[in-house]
Amino acid sequence: VKKPSVDDTTPSPPKNQLGMTAPGPRMNATFVTLARNSDVWDIARSIRQVEDRFNRKFNYDWVFLNDNDFDETFIKVTTSLVSGKTKYGKIPTDHWSFPSWIDTDKAARVREEMKEKQIIYGDSISYRHMCRYESGFFFRHPLMLDYEWYWRVEPSIELFCDIDYDTFKFMADHGKKYSFVLSLYEYVETIPTLWDSVKTFMTKHPEHIAQDNSMAFLSDDDGKTYNHCHFWSNFEIGNLNWLRSQAYIDYFNHLDQDGGFFYERWGDAPVHSIAAGLMLNKDELHFFNDIAYYHVPFTHCPTSEKTRTDLKCHCNPKDNFDWNGYSCTSRFFEVNNMQKPEGYDKQQ
Ligand code: GDP
Ligand code: MN
């Protein structure tokens, strides 16, 4: 075997000069990832896929946030993979700790009980800080203040289809503020009193509730009880100015005061979803059918064969979760009088 000599090897082109950058202006947008240093190889896989399927054409920035300092390996690996600028932020301690009004003994007893009941992450303090941070603080981090739009990416996700258009511009052009690809039912044990807290918020702040809201997505009895439907927030493309609005901040502060991030295990997915469902109008929400996505253990894969071949998808349509009884996406389509995509009926 002939070993390649120095002359045989082509020098790799510099970043962003690969001749595949999409023309036109960019939105004021960034990817955002909350991660630990130990997540480096799992986030590397996610970034590689996001770049190959989308961002090599758009070169958007990527903000990384952590409750600790990022180490050299994390910074080196992620910077080399992202085609846009990378930024690394440390989370201020008061955004990642028990607020003064929380009884930490009571919170500890809850963790013990949840551990016995084997509720997922039930005994974890850091998971609770993470959920509270994603619910109420990431959009206010100084590095995020420069941006209007975000796309949240977690470690170990997959993207299965090409995304050939600017998803941020799509959101702006169509008046969208929040979007999802997968929806499901939350574990009741993690949020027993969340809806009670939401109901007192609605009474206290009727001015924040949208006229044409999606209550029918969240409740089967016109708001009396929560049906546990939520958008899966490990994927989100959304508007940061909405999260920074008085309405959302009042909502988060109200929930935070009630203590359920620590006395229960409220997740950022139901917290964001309920906010989007009640404080945005229906037409401000978007389901990205063409973003094929996996986060353990669920897959969104377009049912239409034409979509899959046009977008060079590599997901198995049999793995699609949307039209399964445990998904809330059918309900979303019904609430919005939307026609289900081609091929959905073969999957029920
Ligand atoms: P799951 O998807 O609900 O199973 O939770 P993950 O373990 O994926 O955590 C959600 C997100 O928060 C991921 O982006 C993690 O990298 C991040 N994350 C979770 N716990 C911590 C933590 O203690 N510190 C930091 N910096 N990030 C965390
Ligand atoms: Mn995850």
mmCIF file with all atom_site columns, N, CA, C and O in Angstrom, residues 223-255:
data_model
loop_
_atom_site.group_PDB
_atom_site.id
_atom_site.type_symbol
_atom_site.label_atom_id
_atom_site.label_alt_id
_atom_site.label_comp_id
_atom_site.label_asym_id
_atom_site.label_entity_id
_atom_site.label_seq_id
_atom_site.pdbx_PDB_ins_code
_atom_site.Cartn_x
_atom_site.Cartn_y
_atom_site.Cartn_z
_atom_site.occupancy
_atom_site.B_iso_or_equiv
_atom_site.pdbx_formal_charge
_atom_site.auth_seq_id
_atom_site.auth_comp_id
_atom_site.auth_asym_id
_atom_site.auth_atom_id
_atom_site.pdbx_PDB_model_num
ATOM 1   N N  . GLY A 1 223 ? -59.758 23.501 31.273 1.00 0.00 ? 223 GLY A N  1
ATOM 2   C CA . GLY A 1 223 ? -58.850 24.125 32.233 1.00 0.00 ? 223 GLY A CA 1
ATOM 3   C C  . GLY A 1 223 ? -58.956 23.630 33.664 1.00 0.00 ? 223 GLY A C  1
ATOM 4   O O  . GLY A 1 223 ? -58.127 23.980 34.509 1.00 0.00 ? 223 GLY A O  1
ATOM 5   N N  . LYS A 1 224 ? -59.943 22.800 33.953 1.00 0.00 ? 224 LYS A N  1
ATOM 6   C CA . LYS A 1 224 ? -60.077 22.293 35.320 1.00 0.00 ? 224 LYS A CA 1
ATOM 7   C C  . LYS A 1 224 ? -58.866 21.433 35.684 1.00 0.00 ? 224 LYS A C  1
ATOM 8   O O  . LYS A 1 224 ? -58.270 21.599 36.740 1.00 0.00 ? 224 LYS A O  1
ATOM 9   N N  . THR A 1 225 ? -58.521 20.511 34.804 1.00 0.00 ? 225 THR A N  1
ATOM 10  C CA . THR A 1 225 ? -57.354 19.650 35.050 1.00 0.00 ? 225 THR A CA 1
ATOM 11  C C  . THR A 1 225 ? -56.413 19.662 33.844 1.00 0.00 ? 225 THR A C  1
ATOM 12  O O  . THR A 1 225 ? -56.833 19.970 32.723 1.00 0.00 ? 225 THR A O  1
ATOM 13  N N  . TYR A 1 226 ? -55.180 19.300 34.113 1.00 0.00 ? 226 TYR A N  1
ATOM 14  C CA . TYR A 1 226 ? -54.145 19.226 33.076 1.00 0.00 ? 226 TYR A CA 1
ATOM 15  C C  . TYR A 1 226 ? -54.112 17.794 32.540 1.00 0.00 ? 226 TYR A C  1
ATOM 16  O O  . TYR A 1 226 ? -54.108 16.850 33.335 1.00 0.00 ? 226 TYR A O  1
ATOM 17  N N  . ASN A 1 227 ? -54.079 17.656 31.220 1.00 0.00 ? 227 ASN A N  1
ATOM 18  C CA . ASN A 1 227 ? -54.014 16.305 30.648 1.00 0.00 ? 227 ASN A CA 1
ATOM 19  C C  . ASN A 1 227 ? -52.568 15.802 30.507 1.00 0.00 ? 227 ASN A C  1
ATOM 20  O O  . ASN A 1 227 ? -52.346 14.712 29.982 1.00 0.00 ? 227 ASN A O  1
ATOM 21  N N  . HIS A 1 228 ? -51.587 16.604 30.928 1.00 0.00 ? 228 HIS A N  1
ATOM 22  C CA . HIS A 1 228 ? -50.157 16.258 30.927 1.00 0.00 ? 228 HIS A CA 1
ATOM 23  C C  . HIS A 1 228 ? -49.490 16.295 29.559 1.00 0.00 ? 228 HIS A C  1
ATOM 24  O O  . HIS A 1 228 ? -48.340 15.885 29.421 1.00 0.00 ? 228 HIS A O  1
ATOM 25  N N  . CYS A 1 229 ? -50.210 16.800 28.543 1.00 0.00 ? 229 CYS A N  1
ATOM 26  C CA . CYS A 1 229 ? -49.577 16.956 27.223 1.00 0.00 ? 229 CYS A CA 1
ATOM 27  C C  . CYS A 1 229 ? -48.539 18.070 27.271 1.00 0.00 ? 229 CYS A C  1
ATOM 28  O O  . CYS A 1 229 ? -48.782 19.141 27.829 1.00 0.00 ? 229 CYS A O  1
ATOM 29  N N  . HIS A 1 230 ? -47.393 17.778 26.673 1.00 0.00 ? 230 HIS A N  1
ATOM 30  C CA . HIS A 1 230 ? -46.370 18.832 26.578 1.00 0.00 ? 230 HIS A CA 1
ATOM 31  C C  . HIS A 1 230 ? -45.487 18.587 25.365 1.00 0.00 ? 230 HIS A C  1
ATOM 32  O O  . HIS A 1 230 ? -45.418 17.492 24.830 1.00 0.00 ? 230 HIS A O  1
ATOM 33  N N  . PHE A 1 231 ? -44.862 19.681 24.922 1.00 0.00 ? 231 PHE A N  1
ATOM 34  C CA . PHE A 1 231 ? -43.879 19.609 23.841 1.00 0.00 ? 231 PHE A CA 1
ATOM 35  C C  . PHE A 1 231 ? -42.558 19.214 24.469 1.00 0.00 ? 231 PHE A C  1
ATOM 36  O O  . PHE A 1 231 ? -42.199 19.719 25.544 1.00 0.00 ? 231 PHE A O  1
ATOM 37  N N  . TRP A 1 232 ? -41.828 18.344 23.804 1.00 0.00 ? 232 TRP A N  1
ATOM 38  C CA . TRP A 1 232 ? -40.584 17.813 24.381 1.00 0.00 ? 232 TRP A CA 1
ATOM 39  C C  . TRP A 1 232 ? -39.481 18.855 24.190 1.00 0.00 ? 232 TRP A C  1
ATOM 40  O O  . TRP A 1 232 ? -39.015 19.077 23.074 1.00 0.00 ? 232 TRP A O  1
ATOM 41  N N  . SER A 1 233 ? -39.038 19.456 25.290 1.00 0.00 ? 233 SER A N  1
ATOM 42  C CA . SER A 1 233 ? -38.224 20.671 25.178 1.00 0.00 ? 233 SER A CA 1
ATOM 43  C C  . SER A 1 233 ? -36.729 20.415 24.953 1.00 0.00 ? 233 SER A C  1
ATOM 44  O O  . SER A 1 233 ? -35.965 21.371 24.868 1.00 0.00 ? 233 SER A O  1
ATOM 45  N N  . ASN A 1 234 ? -36.316 19.142 24.827 1.00 0.00 ? 234 ASN A N  1
ATOM 46  C CA . ASN A 1 234 ? -34.894 18.960 24.471 1.00 0.00 ? 234 ASN A CA 1
ATOM 47  C C  . ASN A 1 234 ? -34.635 19.467 23.054 1.00 0.00 ? 234 ASN A C  1
ATOM 48  O O  . ASN A 1 234 ? -33.502 19.769 22.709 1.00 0.00 ? 234 ASN A O  1
ATOM 49  N N  . PHE A 1 235 ? -35.673 19.547 22.234 1.00 0.00 ? 235 PHE A N  1
ATOM 50  C CA . PHE A 1 235 ? -35.624 20.307 20.972 1.00 0.00 ? 235 PHE A CA 1
ATOM 51  C C  . PHE A 1 235 ? -36.526 21.517 21.136 1.00 0.00 ? 235 PHE A C  1
ATOM 52  O O  . PHE A 1 235 ? -37.679 21.380 21.543 1.00 0.00 ? 235 PHE A O  1
ATOM 53  N N  . GLU A 1 236 ? -36.013 22.685 20.823 1.00 0.00 ? 236 GLU A N  1
ATOM 54  C CA . GLU A 1 236 ? -36.858 23.885 20.767 1.00 0.00 ? 236 GLU A CA 1
ATOM 55  C C  . GLU A 1 236 ? -36.219 24.851 19.792 1.00 0.00 ? 236 GLU A C  1
ATOM 56  O O  . GLU A 1 236 ? -35.004 25.035 19.816 1.00 0.00 ? 236 GLU A O  1
ATOM 57  N N  . ILE A 1 237 ? -37.044 25.456 18.947 1.00 0.00 ? 237 ILE A N  1
ATOM 58  C CA . ILE A 1 237 ? -36.628 26.672 18.255 1.00 0.00 ? 237 ILE A CA 1
ATOM 59  C C  . ILE A 1 237 ? -37.643 27.706 18.723 1.00 0.00 ? 237 ILE A C  1
ATOM 60  O O  . ILE A 1 237 ? -38.849 27.464 18.645 1.00 0.00 ? 237 ILE A O  1
ATOM 61  N N  . GLY A 1 238 ? -37.165 28.807 19.270 1.00 0.00 ? 238 GLY A N  1
ATOM 62  C CA . GLY A 1 238 ? -38.112 29.752 19.843 1.00 0.00 ? 238 GLY A CA 1
ATOM 63  C C  . GLY A 1 238 ? -37.590 31.166 19.868 1.00 0.00 ? 238 GLY A C  1
ATOM 64  O O  . GLY A 1 238 ? -36.440 31.447 19.505 1.00 0.00 ? 238 GLY A O  1
ATOM 65  N N  . ASN A 1 239 ? -38.475 32.046 20.322 1.00 0.00 ? 239 ASN A N  1
ATOM 66  C CA . ASN A 1 239 ? -38.172 33.468 20.374 1.00 0.00 ? 239 ASN A CA 1
ATOM 67  C C  . ASN A 1 239 ? -37.765 33.866 21.798 1.00 0.00 ? 239 ASN A C  1
ATOM 68  O O  . ASN A 1 239 ? -38.542 33.702 22.743 1.00 0.00 ? 239 ASN A O  1
ATOM 69  N N  . LEU A 1 240 ? -36.561 34.395 21.934 1.00 0.00 ? 240 LEU A N  1
ATOM 70  C CA . LEU A 1 240 ? -36.038 34.747 23.256 1.00 0.00 ? 240 LEU A CA 1
ATOM 71  C C  . LEU A 1 240 ? -36.753 35.962 23.842 1.00 0.00 ? 240 LEU A C  1
ATOM 72  O O  . LEU A 1 240 ? -36.888 36.075 25.064 1.00 0.00 ? 240 LEU A O  1
ATOM 73  N N  . ASN A 1 241 ? -37.211 36.867 22.981 1.00 0.00 ? 241 ASN A N  1
ATOM 74  C CA . ASN A 1 241 ? -37.908 38.050 23.504 1.00 0.00 ? 241 ASN A CA 1
ATOM 75  C C  . ASN A 1 241 ? -39.235 37.673 24.151 1.00 0.00 ? 241 ASN A C  1
ATOM 76  O O  . ASN A 1 241 ? -39.670 38.319 25.101 1.00 0.00 ? 241 ASN A O  1
ATOM 77  N N  . TRP A 1 242 ? -39.837 36.616 23.638 1.00 0.00 ? 242 TRP A N  1
ATOM 78  C CA . TRP A 1 242 ? -41.053 36.130 24.304 1.00 0.00 ? 242 TRP A CA 1
ATOM 79  C C  . TRP A 1 242 ? -40.711 35.607 25.713 1.00 0.00 ? 242 TRP A C  1
ATOM 80  O O  . TRP A 1 242 ? -41.364 35.957 26.691 1.00 0.00 ? 242 TRP A O  1
ATOM 81  N N  . LEU A 1 243 ? -39.653 34.812 25.829 1.00 0.00 ? 243 LEU A N  1
ATOM 82  C CA . LEU A 1 243 ? -39.282 34.284 27.145 1.00 0.00 ? 243 LEU A CA 1
ATOM 83  C C  . LEU A 1 243 ? -38.862 35.412 28.098 1.00 0.00 ? 243 LEU A C  1
ATOM 84  O O  . LEU A 1 243 ? -39.017 35.303 29.307 1.00 0.00 ? 243 LEU A O  1
ATOM 85  N N  . ARG A 1 244 ? -38.330 36.494 27.528 1.00 0.00 ? 244 ARG A N  1
ATOM 86  C CA . ARG A 1 244 ? -37.917 37.631 28.368 1.00 0.00 ? 244 ARG A CA 1
ATOM 87  C C  . ARG A 1 244 ? -39.059 38.616 28.611 1.00 0.00 ? 244 ARG A C  1
ATOM 88  O O  . ARG A 1 244 ? -38.860 39.641 29.249 1.00 0.00 ? 244 ARG A O  1
ATOM 89  N N  . SER A 1 245 ? -40.250 38.317 28.087 1.00 0.00 ? 245 SER A N  1
ATOM 90  C CA . SER A 1 245 ? -41.372 39.258 28.233 1.00 0.00 ? 245 SER A CA 1
ATOM 91  C C  . SER A 1 245 ? -41.889 39.251 29.673 1.00 0.00 ? 245 SER A C  1
ATOM 92  O O  . SER A 1 245 ? -41.706 38.291 30.417 1.00 0.00 ? 245 SER A O  1
ATOM 93  N N  . GLN A 1 246 ? -42.590 40.340 30.028 1.00 0.00 ? 246 GLN A N  1
ATOM 94  C CA . GLN A 1 246 ? -43.176 40.435 31.379 1.00 0.00 ? 246 GLN A CA 1
ATOM 95  C C  . GLN A 1 246 ? -44.107 39.258 31.636 1.00 0.00 ? 246 GLN A C  1
ATOM 96  O O  . GLN A 1 246 ? -44.130 38.709 32.742 1.00 0.00 ? 246 GLN A O  1
ATOM 97  N N  . ALA A 1 247 ? -44.856 38.862 30.623 1.00 0.00 ? 247 ALA A N  1
ATOM 98  C CA . ALA A 1 247 ? -45.808 37.762 30.793 1.00 0.00 ? 247 ALA A CA 1
ATOM 99  C C  . ALA A 1 247 ? -45.083 36.490 31.222 1.00 0.00 ? 247 ALA A C  1
ATOM 100 O O  . ALA A 1 247 ? -45.449 35.844 32.208 1.00 0.00 ? 247 ALA A O  1
ATOM 101 N N  . TYR A 1 248 ? -44.034 36.138 30.483 1.00 0.00 ? 248 TYR A N  1
ATOM 102 C CA . TYR A 1 248 ? -43.334 34.889 30.813 1.00 0.00 ? 248 TYR A CA 1
ATOM 103 C C  . TYR A 1 248 ? -42.620 34.997 32.160 1.00 0.00 ? 248 TYR A C  1
ATOM 104 O O  . TYR A 1 248 ? -42.628 34.049 32.961 1.00 0.00 ? 248 TYR A O  1
ATOM 105 N N  . ILE A 1 249 ? -42.007 36.148 32.424 1.00 0.00 ? 249 ILE A N  1
ATOM 106 C CA . ILE A 1 249 ? -41.282 36.320 33.692 1.00 0.00 ? 249 ILE A CA 1
ATOM 107 C C  . ILE A 1 249 ? -42.249 36.253 34.882 1.00 0.00 ? 249 ILE A C  1
ATOM 108 O O  . ILE A 1 249 ? -41.955 35.602 35.897 1.00 0.00 ? 249 ILE A O  1
ATOM 109 N N  . ASP A 1 250 ? -43.414 36.889 34.753 1.00 0.00 ? 250 ASP A N  1
ATOM 110 C CA . ASP A 1 250 ? -44.427 36.799 35.828 1.00 0.00 ? 250 ASP A CA 1
ATOM 111 C C  . ASP A 1 250 ? -44.825 35.341 36.053 1.00 0.00 ? 250 ASP A C  1
ATOM 112 O O  . ASP A 1 250 ? -44.995 34.895 37.190 1.00 0.00 ? 250 ASP A O  1
ATOM 113 N N  . TYR A 1 251 ? -44.989 34.626 34.951 1.00 0.00 ? 251 TYR A N  1
ATOM 114 C CA . TYR A 1 251 ? -45.372 33.209 35.015 1.00 0.00 ? 251 TYR A CA 1
ATOM 115 C C  . TYR A 1 251 ? -44.287 32.395 35.716 1.00 0.00 ? 251 TYR A C  1
ATOM 116 O O  . TYR A 1 251 ? -44.562 31.663 36.675 1.00 0.00 ? 251 TYR A O  1
ATOM 117 N N  . PHE A 1 252 ? -43.042 32.562 35.280 1.00 0.00 ? 252 PHE A N  1
ATOM 118 C CA . PHE A 1 252 ? -41.961 31.789 35.898 1.00 0.00 ? 252 PHE A CA 1
ATOM 119 C C  . PHE A 1 252 ? -41.828 32.134 37.387 1.00 0.00 ? 252 PHE A C  1
ATOM 120 O O  . PHE A 1 252 ? -41.705 31.229 38.229 1.00 0.00 ? 252 PHE A O  1
ATOM 121 N N  . ASN A 1 253 ? -41.852 33.425 37.715 1.00 0.00 ? 253 ASN A N  1
ATOM 122 C CA . ASN A 1 253 ? -41.696 33.813 39.124 1.00 0.00 ? 253 ASN A CA 1
ATOM 123 C C  . ASN A 1 253 ? -42.808 33.219 39.983 1.00 0.00 ? 253 ASN A C  1
ATOM 124 O O  . ASN A 1 253 ? -42.567 32.771 41.112 1.00 0.00 ? 253 ASN A O  1
ATOM 125 N N  . HIS A 1 254 ? -44.009 33.214 39.443 1.00 0.00 ? 254 HIS A N  1
ATOM 126 C CA . HIS A 1 254 ? -45.137 32.644 40.190 1.00 0.00 ? 254 HIS A CA 1
ATOM 127 C C  . HIS A 1 254 ? -44.891 31.152 40.474 1.00 0.00 ? 254 HIS A C  1
ATOM 128 O O  . HIS A 1 254 ? -45.032 30.695 41.612 1.00 0.00 ? 254 HIS A O  1
ATOM 129 N N  . LEU A 1 255 ? -44.506 30.405 39.450 1.00 0.00 ? 255 LEU A N  1
ATOM 130 C CA . LEU A 1 255 ? -44.233 28.972 39.628 1.00 0.00 ? 255 LEU A CA 1
ATOM 131 C C  . LEU A 1 255 ? -43.065 28.768 40.601 1.00 0.00 ? 255 LEU A C  1
ATOM 132 O O  . LEU A 1 255 ? -43.107 27.904 41.478 1.00 0.00 ? 255 LEU A O  1
#
